[in-house]
Structures are given as C-alpha cells and as structure tokens.
XYZ file of N, CA and C in Angstrom:
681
model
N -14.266 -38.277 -16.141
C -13.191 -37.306 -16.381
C -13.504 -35.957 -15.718
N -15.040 -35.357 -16.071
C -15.300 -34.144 -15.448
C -14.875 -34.088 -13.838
N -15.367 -35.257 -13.327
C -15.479 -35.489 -11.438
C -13.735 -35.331 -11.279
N -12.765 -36.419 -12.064
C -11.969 -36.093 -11.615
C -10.839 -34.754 -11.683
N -11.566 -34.291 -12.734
C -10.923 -32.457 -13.131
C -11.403 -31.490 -11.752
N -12.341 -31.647 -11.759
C -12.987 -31.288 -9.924
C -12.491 -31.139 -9.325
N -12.300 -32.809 -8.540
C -11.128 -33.461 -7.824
C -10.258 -32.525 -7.773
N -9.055 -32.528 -8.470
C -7.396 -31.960 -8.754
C -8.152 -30.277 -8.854
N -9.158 -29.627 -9.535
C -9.288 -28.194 -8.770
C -9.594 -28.441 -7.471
N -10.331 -28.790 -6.749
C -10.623 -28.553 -5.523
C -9.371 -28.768 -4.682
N -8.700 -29.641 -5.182
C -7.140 -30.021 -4.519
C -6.204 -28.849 -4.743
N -6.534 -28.319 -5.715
C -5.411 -27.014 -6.109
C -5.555 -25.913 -5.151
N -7.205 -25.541 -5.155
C -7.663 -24.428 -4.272
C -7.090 -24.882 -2.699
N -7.376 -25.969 -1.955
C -7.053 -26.338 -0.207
C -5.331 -25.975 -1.137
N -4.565 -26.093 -1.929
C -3.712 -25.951 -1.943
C -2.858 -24.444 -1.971
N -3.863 -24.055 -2.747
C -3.486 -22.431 -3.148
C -3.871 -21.655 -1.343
N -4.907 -22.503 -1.019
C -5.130 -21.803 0.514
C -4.375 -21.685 1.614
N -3.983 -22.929 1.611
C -2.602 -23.272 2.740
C -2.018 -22.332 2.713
N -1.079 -22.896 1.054
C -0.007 -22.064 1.155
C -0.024 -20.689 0.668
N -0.757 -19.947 0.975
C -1.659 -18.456 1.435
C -1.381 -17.923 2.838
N -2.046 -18.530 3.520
C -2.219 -18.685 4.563
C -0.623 -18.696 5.213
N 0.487 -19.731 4.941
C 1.493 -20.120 5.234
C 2.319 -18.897 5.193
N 2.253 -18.375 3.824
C 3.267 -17.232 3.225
C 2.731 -15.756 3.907
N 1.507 -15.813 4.631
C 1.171 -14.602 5.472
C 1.586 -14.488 6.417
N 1.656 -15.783 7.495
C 2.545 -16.155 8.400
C 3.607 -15.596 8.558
N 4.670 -16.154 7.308
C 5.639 -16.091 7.679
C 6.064 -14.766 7.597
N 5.265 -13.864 6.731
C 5.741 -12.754 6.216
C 5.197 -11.621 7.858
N 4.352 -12.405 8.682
C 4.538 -11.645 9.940
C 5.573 -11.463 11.138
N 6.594 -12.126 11.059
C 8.073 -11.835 11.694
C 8.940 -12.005 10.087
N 9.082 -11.662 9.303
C 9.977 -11.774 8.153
C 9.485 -10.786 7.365
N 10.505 -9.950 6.681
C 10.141 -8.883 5.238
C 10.134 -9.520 4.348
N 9.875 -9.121 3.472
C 10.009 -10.119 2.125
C 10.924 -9.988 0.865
N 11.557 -10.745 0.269
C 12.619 -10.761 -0.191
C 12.309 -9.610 -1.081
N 11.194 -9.830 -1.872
C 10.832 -8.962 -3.499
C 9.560 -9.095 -3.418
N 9.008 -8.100 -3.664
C 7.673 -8.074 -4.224
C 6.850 -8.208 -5.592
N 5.583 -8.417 -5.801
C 5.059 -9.006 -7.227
C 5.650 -7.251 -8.017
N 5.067 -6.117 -7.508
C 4.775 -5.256 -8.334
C 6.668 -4.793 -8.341
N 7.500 -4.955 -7.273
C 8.734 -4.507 -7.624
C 9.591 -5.352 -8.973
N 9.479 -6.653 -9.255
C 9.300 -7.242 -10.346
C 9.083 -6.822 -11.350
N 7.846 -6.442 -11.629
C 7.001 -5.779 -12.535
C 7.601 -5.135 -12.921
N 8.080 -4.103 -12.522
C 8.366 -3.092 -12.686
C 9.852 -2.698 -13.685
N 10.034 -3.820 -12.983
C 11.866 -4.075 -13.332
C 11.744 -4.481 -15.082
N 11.007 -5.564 -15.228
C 10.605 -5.814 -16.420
C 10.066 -5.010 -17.500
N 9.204 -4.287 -16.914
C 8.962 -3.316 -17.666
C 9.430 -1.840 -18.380
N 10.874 -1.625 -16.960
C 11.746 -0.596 -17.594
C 12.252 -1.515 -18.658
N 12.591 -2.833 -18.492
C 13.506 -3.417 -19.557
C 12.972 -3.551 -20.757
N 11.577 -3.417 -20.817
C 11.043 -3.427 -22.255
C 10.849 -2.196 -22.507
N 10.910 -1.204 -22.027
C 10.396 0.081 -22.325
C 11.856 0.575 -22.414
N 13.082 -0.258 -22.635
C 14.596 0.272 -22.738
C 15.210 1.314 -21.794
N 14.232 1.586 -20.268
C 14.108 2.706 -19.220
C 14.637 1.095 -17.719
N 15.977 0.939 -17.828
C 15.890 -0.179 -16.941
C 15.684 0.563 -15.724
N 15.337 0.284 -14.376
C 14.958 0.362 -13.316
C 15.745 -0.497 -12.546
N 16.269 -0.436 -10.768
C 16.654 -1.234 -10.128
C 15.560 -1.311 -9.077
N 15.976 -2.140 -7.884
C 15.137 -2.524 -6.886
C 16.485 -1.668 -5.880
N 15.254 -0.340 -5.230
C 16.439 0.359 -3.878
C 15.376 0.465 -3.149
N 15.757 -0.778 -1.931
C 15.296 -0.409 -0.648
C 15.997 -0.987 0.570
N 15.772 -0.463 1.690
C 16.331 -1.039 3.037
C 14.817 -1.166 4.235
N 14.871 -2.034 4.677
C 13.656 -2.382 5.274
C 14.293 -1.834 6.885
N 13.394 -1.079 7.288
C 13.507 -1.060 8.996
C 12.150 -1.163 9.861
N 12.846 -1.656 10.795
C 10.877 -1.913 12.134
C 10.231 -0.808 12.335
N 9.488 -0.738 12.723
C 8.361 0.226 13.285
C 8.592 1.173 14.180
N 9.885 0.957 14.594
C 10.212 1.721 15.878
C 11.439 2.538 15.287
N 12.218 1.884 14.519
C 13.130 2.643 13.435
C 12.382 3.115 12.352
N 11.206 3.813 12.568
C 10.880 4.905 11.540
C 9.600 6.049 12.133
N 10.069 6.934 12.075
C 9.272 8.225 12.537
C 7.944 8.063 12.587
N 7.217 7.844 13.939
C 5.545 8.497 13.907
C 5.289 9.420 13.122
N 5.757 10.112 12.834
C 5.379 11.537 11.738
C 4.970 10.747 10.273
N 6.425 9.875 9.967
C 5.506 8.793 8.826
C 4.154 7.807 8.894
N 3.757 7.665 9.697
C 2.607 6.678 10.076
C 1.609 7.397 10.335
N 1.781 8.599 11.075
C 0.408 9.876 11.014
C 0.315 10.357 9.793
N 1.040 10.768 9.023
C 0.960 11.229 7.903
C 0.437 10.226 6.949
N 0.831 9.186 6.865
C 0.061 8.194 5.456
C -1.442 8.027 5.802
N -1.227 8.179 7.160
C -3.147 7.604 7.600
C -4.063 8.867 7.489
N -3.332 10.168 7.362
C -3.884 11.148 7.402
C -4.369 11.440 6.191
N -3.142 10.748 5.208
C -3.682 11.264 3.433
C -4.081 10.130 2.986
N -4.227 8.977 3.503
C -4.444 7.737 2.644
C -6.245 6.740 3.709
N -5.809 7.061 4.896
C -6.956 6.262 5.057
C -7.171 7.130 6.752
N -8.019 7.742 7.068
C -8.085 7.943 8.355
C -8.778 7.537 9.316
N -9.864 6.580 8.709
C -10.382 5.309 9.892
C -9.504 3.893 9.870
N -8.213 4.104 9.515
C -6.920 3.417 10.125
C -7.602 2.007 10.687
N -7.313 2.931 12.055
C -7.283 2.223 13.347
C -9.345 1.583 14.010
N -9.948 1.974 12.899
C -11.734 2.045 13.367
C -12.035 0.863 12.138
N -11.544 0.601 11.478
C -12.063 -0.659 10.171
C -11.309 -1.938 10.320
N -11.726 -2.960 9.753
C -11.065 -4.132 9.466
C -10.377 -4.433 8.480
N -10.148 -3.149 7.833
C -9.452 -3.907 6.522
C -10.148 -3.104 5.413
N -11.509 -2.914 5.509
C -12.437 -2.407 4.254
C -13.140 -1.437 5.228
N -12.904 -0.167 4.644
C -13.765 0.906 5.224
C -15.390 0.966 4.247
N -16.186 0.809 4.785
C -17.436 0.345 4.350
C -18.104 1.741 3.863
N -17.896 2.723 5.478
C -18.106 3.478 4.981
C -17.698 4.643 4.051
N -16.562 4.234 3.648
C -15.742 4.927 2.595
C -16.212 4.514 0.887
N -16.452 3.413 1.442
C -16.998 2.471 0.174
C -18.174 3.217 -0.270
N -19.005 3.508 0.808
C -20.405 3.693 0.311
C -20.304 5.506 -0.074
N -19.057 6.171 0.130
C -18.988 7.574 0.330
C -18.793 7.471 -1.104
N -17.511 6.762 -2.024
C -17.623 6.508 -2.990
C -18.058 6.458 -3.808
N -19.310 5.674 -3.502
C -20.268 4.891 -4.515
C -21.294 6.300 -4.816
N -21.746 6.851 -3.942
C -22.454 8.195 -4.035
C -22.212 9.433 -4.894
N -20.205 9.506 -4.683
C -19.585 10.654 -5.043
C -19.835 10.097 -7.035
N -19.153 8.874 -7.030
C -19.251 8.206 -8.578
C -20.588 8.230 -9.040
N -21.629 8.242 -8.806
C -23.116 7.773 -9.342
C -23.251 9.302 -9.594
N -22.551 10.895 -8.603
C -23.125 12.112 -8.879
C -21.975 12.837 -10.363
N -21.509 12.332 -10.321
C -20.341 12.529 -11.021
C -19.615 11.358 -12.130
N -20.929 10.790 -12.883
C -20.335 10.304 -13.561
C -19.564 10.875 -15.061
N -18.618 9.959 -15.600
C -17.526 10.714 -16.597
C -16.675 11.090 -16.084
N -16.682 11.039 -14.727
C -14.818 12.250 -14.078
C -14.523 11.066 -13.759
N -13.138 11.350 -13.111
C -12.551 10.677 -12.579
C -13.066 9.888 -11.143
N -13.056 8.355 -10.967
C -13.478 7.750 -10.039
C -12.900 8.044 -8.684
N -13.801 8.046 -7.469
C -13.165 8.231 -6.123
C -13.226 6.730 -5.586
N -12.436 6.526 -5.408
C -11.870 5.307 -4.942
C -11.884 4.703 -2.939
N -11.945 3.667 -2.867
C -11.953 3.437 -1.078
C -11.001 2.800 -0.873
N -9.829 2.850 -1.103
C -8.697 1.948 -0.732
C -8.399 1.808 0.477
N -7.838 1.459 1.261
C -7.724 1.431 2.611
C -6.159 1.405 2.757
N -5.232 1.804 3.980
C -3.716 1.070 3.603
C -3.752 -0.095 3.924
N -4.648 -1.377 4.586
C -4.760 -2.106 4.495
C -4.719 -3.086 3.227
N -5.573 -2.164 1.957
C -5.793 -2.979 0.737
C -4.202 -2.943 0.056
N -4.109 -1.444 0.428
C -2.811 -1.368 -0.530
C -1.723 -2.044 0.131
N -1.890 -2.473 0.627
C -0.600 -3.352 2.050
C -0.385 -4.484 1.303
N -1.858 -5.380 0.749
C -2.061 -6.560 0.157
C -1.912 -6.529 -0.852
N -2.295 -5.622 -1.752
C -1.742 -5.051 -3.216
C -0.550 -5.209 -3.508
N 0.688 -4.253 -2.468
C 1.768 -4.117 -2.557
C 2.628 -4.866 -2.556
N 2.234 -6.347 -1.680
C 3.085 -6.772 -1.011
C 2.645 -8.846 -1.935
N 1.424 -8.965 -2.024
C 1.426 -10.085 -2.661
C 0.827 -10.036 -4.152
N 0.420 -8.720 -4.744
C -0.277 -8.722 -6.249
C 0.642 -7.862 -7.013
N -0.108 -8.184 -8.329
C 0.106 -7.116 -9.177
C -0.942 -5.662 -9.589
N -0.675 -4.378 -10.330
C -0.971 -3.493 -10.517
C -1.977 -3.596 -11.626
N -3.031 -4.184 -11.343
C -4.221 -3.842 -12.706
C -5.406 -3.584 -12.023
N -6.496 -3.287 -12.974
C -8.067 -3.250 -13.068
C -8.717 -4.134 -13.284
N -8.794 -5.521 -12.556
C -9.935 -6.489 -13.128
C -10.046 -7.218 -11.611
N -11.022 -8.007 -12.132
C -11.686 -8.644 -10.775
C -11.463 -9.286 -10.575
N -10.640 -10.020 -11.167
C -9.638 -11.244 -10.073
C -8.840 -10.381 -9.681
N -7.921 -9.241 -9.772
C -7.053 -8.748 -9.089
C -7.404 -8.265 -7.781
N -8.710 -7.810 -7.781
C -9.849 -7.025 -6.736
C -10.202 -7.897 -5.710
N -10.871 -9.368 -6.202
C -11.019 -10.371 -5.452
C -9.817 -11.006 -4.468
N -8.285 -11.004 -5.077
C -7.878 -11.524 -4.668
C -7.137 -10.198 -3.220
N -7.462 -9.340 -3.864
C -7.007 -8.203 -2.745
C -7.633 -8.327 -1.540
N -9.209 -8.260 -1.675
C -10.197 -8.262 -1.290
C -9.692 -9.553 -0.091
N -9.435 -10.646 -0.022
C -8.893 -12.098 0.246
C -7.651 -12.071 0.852
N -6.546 -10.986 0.502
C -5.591 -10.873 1.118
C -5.455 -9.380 2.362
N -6.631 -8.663 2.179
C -6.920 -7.861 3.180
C -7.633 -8.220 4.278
N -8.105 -9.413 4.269
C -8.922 -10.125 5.519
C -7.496 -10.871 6.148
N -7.403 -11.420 5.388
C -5.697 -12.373 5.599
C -4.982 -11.815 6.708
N -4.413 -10.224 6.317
C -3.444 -10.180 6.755
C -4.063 -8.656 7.864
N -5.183 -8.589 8.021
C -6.029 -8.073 9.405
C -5.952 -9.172 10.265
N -6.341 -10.057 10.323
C -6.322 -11.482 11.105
C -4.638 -11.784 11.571
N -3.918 -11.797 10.952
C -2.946 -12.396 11.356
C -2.390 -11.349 12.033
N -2.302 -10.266 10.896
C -0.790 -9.665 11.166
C -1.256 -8.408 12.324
N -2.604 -7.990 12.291
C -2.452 -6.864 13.239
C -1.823 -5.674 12.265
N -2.727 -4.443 12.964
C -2.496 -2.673 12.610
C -0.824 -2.392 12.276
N -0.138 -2.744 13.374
C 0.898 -2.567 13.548
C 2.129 -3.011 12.482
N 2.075 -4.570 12.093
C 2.579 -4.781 11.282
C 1.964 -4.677 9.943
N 1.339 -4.620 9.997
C 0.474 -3.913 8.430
C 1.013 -2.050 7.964
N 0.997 -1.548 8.855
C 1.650 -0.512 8.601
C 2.904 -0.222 8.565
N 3.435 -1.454 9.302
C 5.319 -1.582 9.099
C 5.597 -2.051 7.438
N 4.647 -3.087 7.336
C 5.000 -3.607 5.667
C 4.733 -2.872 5.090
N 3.525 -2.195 4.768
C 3.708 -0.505 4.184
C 4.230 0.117 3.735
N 5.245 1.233 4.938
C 6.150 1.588 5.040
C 7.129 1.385 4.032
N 7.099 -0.290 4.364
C 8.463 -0.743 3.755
C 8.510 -1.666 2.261
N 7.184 -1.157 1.992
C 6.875 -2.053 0.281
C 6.119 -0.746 -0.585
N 6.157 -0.072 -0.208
C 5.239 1.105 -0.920
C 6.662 2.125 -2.090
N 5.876 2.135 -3.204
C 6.881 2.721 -4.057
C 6.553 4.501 -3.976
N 7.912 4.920 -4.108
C 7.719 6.282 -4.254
C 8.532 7.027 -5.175
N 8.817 6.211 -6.077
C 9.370 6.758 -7.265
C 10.188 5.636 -8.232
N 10.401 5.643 -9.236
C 11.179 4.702 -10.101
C 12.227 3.964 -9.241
N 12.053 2.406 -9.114
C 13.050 2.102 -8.186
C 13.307 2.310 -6.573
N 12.663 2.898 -6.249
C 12.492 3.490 -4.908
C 11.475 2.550 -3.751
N 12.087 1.909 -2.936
C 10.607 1.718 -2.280
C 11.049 1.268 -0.869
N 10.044 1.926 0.095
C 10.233 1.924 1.265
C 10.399 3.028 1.773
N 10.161 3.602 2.839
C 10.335 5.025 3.420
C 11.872 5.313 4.158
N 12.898 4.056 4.239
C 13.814 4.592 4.320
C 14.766 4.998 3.283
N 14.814 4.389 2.438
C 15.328 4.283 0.821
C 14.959 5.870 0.350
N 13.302 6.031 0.574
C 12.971 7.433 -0.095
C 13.866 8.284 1.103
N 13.525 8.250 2.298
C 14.052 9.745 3.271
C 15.703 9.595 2.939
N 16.432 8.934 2.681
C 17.924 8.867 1.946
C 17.853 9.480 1.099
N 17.026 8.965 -0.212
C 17.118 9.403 -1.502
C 16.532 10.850 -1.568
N 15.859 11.560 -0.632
C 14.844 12.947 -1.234
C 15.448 13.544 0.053
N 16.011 13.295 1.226
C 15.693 14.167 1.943
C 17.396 14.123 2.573
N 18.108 12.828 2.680
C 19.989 12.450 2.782
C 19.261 12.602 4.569
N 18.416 11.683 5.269
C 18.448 11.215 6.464
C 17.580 10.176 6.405
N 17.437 9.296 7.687
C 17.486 8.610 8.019
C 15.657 8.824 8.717
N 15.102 7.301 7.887
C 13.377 7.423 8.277
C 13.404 7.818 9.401
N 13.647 7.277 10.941
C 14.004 7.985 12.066
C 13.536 9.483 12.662
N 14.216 9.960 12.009
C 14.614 11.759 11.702
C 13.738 12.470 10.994
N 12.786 11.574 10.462
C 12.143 12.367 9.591
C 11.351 13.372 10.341
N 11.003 14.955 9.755
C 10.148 16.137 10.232
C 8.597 15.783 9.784
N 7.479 16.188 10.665
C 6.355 16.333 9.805
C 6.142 16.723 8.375
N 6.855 17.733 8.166
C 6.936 18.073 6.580
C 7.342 17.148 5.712
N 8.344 16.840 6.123
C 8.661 15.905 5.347
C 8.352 14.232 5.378
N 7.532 14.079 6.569
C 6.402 12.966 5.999
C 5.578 13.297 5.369
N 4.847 14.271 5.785
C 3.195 14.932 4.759
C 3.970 14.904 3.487
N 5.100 15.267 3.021
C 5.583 15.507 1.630
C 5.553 14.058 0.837
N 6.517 13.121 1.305
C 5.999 12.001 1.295
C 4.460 11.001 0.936
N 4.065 11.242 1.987
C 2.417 10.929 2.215
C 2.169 11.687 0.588
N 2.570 13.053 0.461
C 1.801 13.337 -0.541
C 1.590 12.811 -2.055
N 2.835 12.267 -1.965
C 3.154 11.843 -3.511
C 2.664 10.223 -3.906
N 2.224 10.089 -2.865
C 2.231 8.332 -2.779
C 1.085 8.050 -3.936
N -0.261 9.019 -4.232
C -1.081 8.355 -5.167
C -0.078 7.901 -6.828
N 0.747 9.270 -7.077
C 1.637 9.501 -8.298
C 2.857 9.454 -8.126
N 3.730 8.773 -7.225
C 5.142 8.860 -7.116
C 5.998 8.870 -8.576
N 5.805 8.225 -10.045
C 6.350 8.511 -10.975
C 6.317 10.102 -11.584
N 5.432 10.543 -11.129
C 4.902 11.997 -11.483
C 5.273 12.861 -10.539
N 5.062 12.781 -9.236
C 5.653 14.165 -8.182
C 6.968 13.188 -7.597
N 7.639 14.249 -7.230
C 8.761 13.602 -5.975
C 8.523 14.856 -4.744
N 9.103 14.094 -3.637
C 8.577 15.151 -2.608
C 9.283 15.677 -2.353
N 10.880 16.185 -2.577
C 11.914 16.920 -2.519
C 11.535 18.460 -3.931
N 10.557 17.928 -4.555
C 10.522 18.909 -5.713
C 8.954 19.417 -5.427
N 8.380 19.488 -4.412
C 7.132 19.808 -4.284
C 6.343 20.969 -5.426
N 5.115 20.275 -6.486
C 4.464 21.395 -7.018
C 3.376 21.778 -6.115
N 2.861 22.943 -6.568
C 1.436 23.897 -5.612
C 0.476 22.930 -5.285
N 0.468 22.277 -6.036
C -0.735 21.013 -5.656
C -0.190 20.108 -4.755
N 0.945 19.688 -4.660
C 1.685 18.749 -3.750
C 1.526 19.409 -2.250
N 1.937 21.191 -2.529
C 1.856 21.693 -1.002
C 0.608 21.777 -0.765
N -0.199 21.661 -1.291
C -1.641 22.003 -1.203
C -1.883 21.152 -0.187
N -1.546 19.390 -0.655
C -1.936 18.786 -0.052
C -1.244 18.419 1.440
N 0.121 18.921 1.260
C 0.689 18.584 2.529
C 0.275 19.711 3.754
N -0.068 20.619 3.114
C -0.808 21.076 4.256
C -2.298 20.772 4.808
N -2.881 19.912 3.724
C -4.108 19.433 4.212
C -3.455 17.945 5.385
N -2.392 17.570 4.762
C -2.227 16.338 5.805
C -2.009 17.264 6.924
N -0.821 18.037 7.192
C -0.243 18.679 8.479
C -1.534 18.430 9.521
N -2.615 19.256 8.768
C -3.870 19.721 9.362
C -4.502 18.448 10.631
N -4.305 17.271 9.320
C -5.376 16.115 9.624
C -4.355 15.539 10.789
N -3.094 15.244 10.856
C -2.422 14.553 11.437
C -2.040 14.624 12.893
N -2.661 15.779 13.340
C -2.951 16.414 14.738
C -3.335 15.086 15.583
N -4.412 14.800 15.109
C -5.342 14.106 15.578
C -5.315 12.650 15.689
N -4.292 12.412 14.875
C -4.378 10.631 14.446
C -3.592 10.221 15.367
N -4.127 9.075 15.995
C -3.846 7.969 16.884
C -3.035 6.976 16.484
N -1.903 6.296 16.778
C -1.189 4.965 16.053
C -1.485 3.924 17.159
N -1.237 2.578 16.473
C -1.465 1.111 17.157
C -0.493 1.265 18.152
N -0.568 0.807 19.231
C 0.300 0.287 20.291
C 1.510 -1.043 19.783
C-alpha cells in the first residue's frame, strides 16, 4: 500500500510539473484571465461585507510608458536587468540589516521577478510552502519568459489599490490618462505606493510618499530597460 501511495505521489508531482511548466508557456504570449491573489481578494471584501471588483485592462510593453518600467525598477529592484530572478546579493544585504536590527521591522529581498510569480500564480501569505513555491516559479518564468515579459506581466497584475490592478486601470483611475502618457512623476508616484497600495494612493501623495518619489526620480536616471 505504502509503494503504491508513492507511486500516485510521484505521479501527481511529474503531474503538478508539466502542467506548471505548460501554464507558464502559455501565459508567455497570453495575459491571464484572473489571478490567485485578485480572487482573494474579491472574497475577502465579501466576508469582510467591503465587496471589491476586479478593474483592469491589460496593455503590451510598448503601450505603456518607459517612465513606468524605470520607475518600478528604481523603487522595487535595481539589479533588474544584472540577476536571475533572486538577487543574492540583496539577500545577503538583508540578512545583515535583520541580524543588526533585530525586533524592527524585517528588510526584505524581493525581486520584481518574485513578485511577478507571487502576483500572477500564488497567494498572499508567510509560510514556506508559499516561499518555496515562489522561489520555483521565479526560476520558471526567468527561463521562459525573459526580462521583458516579466515586466509586462507586472505591470499588468500588480495591485494598486482596492480593486485596481494593472498600470493602465491605475493611470485612468488616479491620474484620467492613458499608461502611454504617463509623466515621470507620475510613475515614481505610482512606483511609490506599490509596497501599501490599500494605505497610500498616488493621486493623494503623503510627505513620505513624496519623500520617496523623489528618491525614485533620483535613481531612475540611470536605469536601463530590456530590449
């Protein structure tokens, strides 16, 4: 009985792998209908009696402003275009800042890579299967999909406020234009809110919000995008 319980896991896993593998694929010429965490979410206004909808419009890479793509890499990950997926050395910058500073708040190494995989095939928790499986879907979709479309899905799965998701949906909703059009400011504004989007909006900027959009302005000089 044990051998054949084995069996049927080991059959589940080549199974769970495939079709992994399959659904990364496809999701590299295709957007995706819905996401795990836009779901989530929906459900959870409904229990919390706060319903929520799903508002977004997906556009390519070329229909949405460089100013948005310098700007997220500027506040969210700026060895972008120099890592595979896991900035190592961000990891280890981390691990240093947390060990000197323990009790505060943790500094974290996310990459937009991780959060790409986060966004787009998991859900929103703290445990280590969630980590592992991120971890698994950030190799995934470096391999397949390439810089380029990794930062298009991004773009276009990343929440920025209740219901909100995607950077054209938000530059409609906060700013009444078109991702396109968008100004540096008003990507860095953007960019800025992305750790707390339920908490800041970037049309309502607080001192800390400009704080930071002028630290992006700063950084975004410099940043390089994928071909």
């Amino acid at each position: 009985m044990l051998v054949k319980l084995l069996k049927y896991f080991f059959y589940l896993l080549i199974f769970l792998f495939l079709g992994s593998v399959a659904y990364v694929c496809l999701l590299k010429v295709l957007p995706p209908a819905y996401t795990p965490p836009m779901i989530i979410r929906v459900v959870e206004g409904l229990a919390e009696g706060k319903p929520v909808g799903i508002n977004k419009d997906w556009e390519s890479f070329g229909d949405i402003s460089p100013n948005f793509f310098r700007a997220v890499i500027a506040a969210e990950d700026g060895r972008f275009l120099e890592h595979n997926g896991i900035d190592w050395k961000a990891v280890d910058e981390a691990r240093k800042y947390n060990a000197r500073h323990k009790g505060k708040k943790k500094r974290g190494a996310s990459t937009i890579t991780m959060q790409t995989a986060k966004n787009t095939f998991l859900y929103h928790s703290r445990n280590y299967l969630r980590k592992g499986l991120e971890l698994y879907f950030t190799v995934l979709i470096e391999a397949i999909w390439g810089k380029k479309r990794i930062l298009e899905m991004y773009a276009n799965v990343i929440e920025f406020g209740p219901g909100i998701y995607g950077v054209e949906e938000a530059s409609q909703q906060f700013f009444s234009k078109e991702a396109s059009k968008l100004t540096k400011r008003e990507a860095a504004l953007l960019a800025a809110v992305l750790p707390n989007p339920h908490r800041w909006r970037p049309d309502k900027p607080t001192k800390y919000i400009n704080r930071r959009v002028r630290t992006i302005l700063a950084r975004m000089q410099g940043v390089q995008l994928p071909e």
